[in-house]
Amino acid sequence: MAGTTTSARKGCSAVKNDISALTDQITDALNAFAGSAGKQARRGYKEARANVDSTYDDWSERGSAMMDSAYDAASSLEETLEETIAQRPLATVGIALGIGFLIGAAWRR
């Protein structure tokens, strides 16, 4: 029976060693997976950040272009009004009085 006990101990020791080796392999695999996931997450963050920056730049350029267009339109309208007033001052005063009358009539209601 002494031989059986020794062989059981060896078998138990072998199982413990196998479990320890398997645990080390699982730990290594999880660490590798976590490292890979972390790299992918950082890469995804960098890509998302680059997309946000690019989108912001695009919107900023579009906003600037829209402001320039609005300024140009306002300047053009101002020039047109000035020319009209200079060419037809009495008609302009009549139109202004008419618009004032309409606003006053609408205000009273």
PDB file of C-alpha atoms in Angstrom, residues 22 37 52 56 62 67 72 75 89 95 105:
ATOM      1  CA  LEU A  22      -2.922  25.956 -16.873  1.00  0.00           C
ATOM      2  CA  ALA A  37      -8.031  45.355 -25.906  1.00  0.00           C
ATOM      3  CA  VAL A  52     -14.138  64.930 -33.990  1.00  0.00           C
ATOM      4  CA  TYR A  56     -15.016  70.558 -35.912  1.00  0.00           C
ATOM      5  CA  ARG A  62     -18.360  76.246 -43.103  1.00  0.00           C
ATOM      6  CA  MET A  67     -20.508  84.442 -42.019  1.00  0.00           C
ATOM      7  CA  ASP A  72     -21.206  90.200 -48.250  1.00  0.00           C
ATOM      8  CA  SER A  75     -22.942  94.925 -47.550  1.00  0.00           C
ATOM      9  CA  PRO A  89     -35.236 110.273 -52.124  1.00  0.00           C
ATOM     10  CA  ILE A  95     -42.190 103.970 -48.836  1.00  0.00           C
ATOM     11  CA  ALA A 105     -51.924  99.830 -37.823  1.00  0.00           C
TER      12      ALA A 105
END
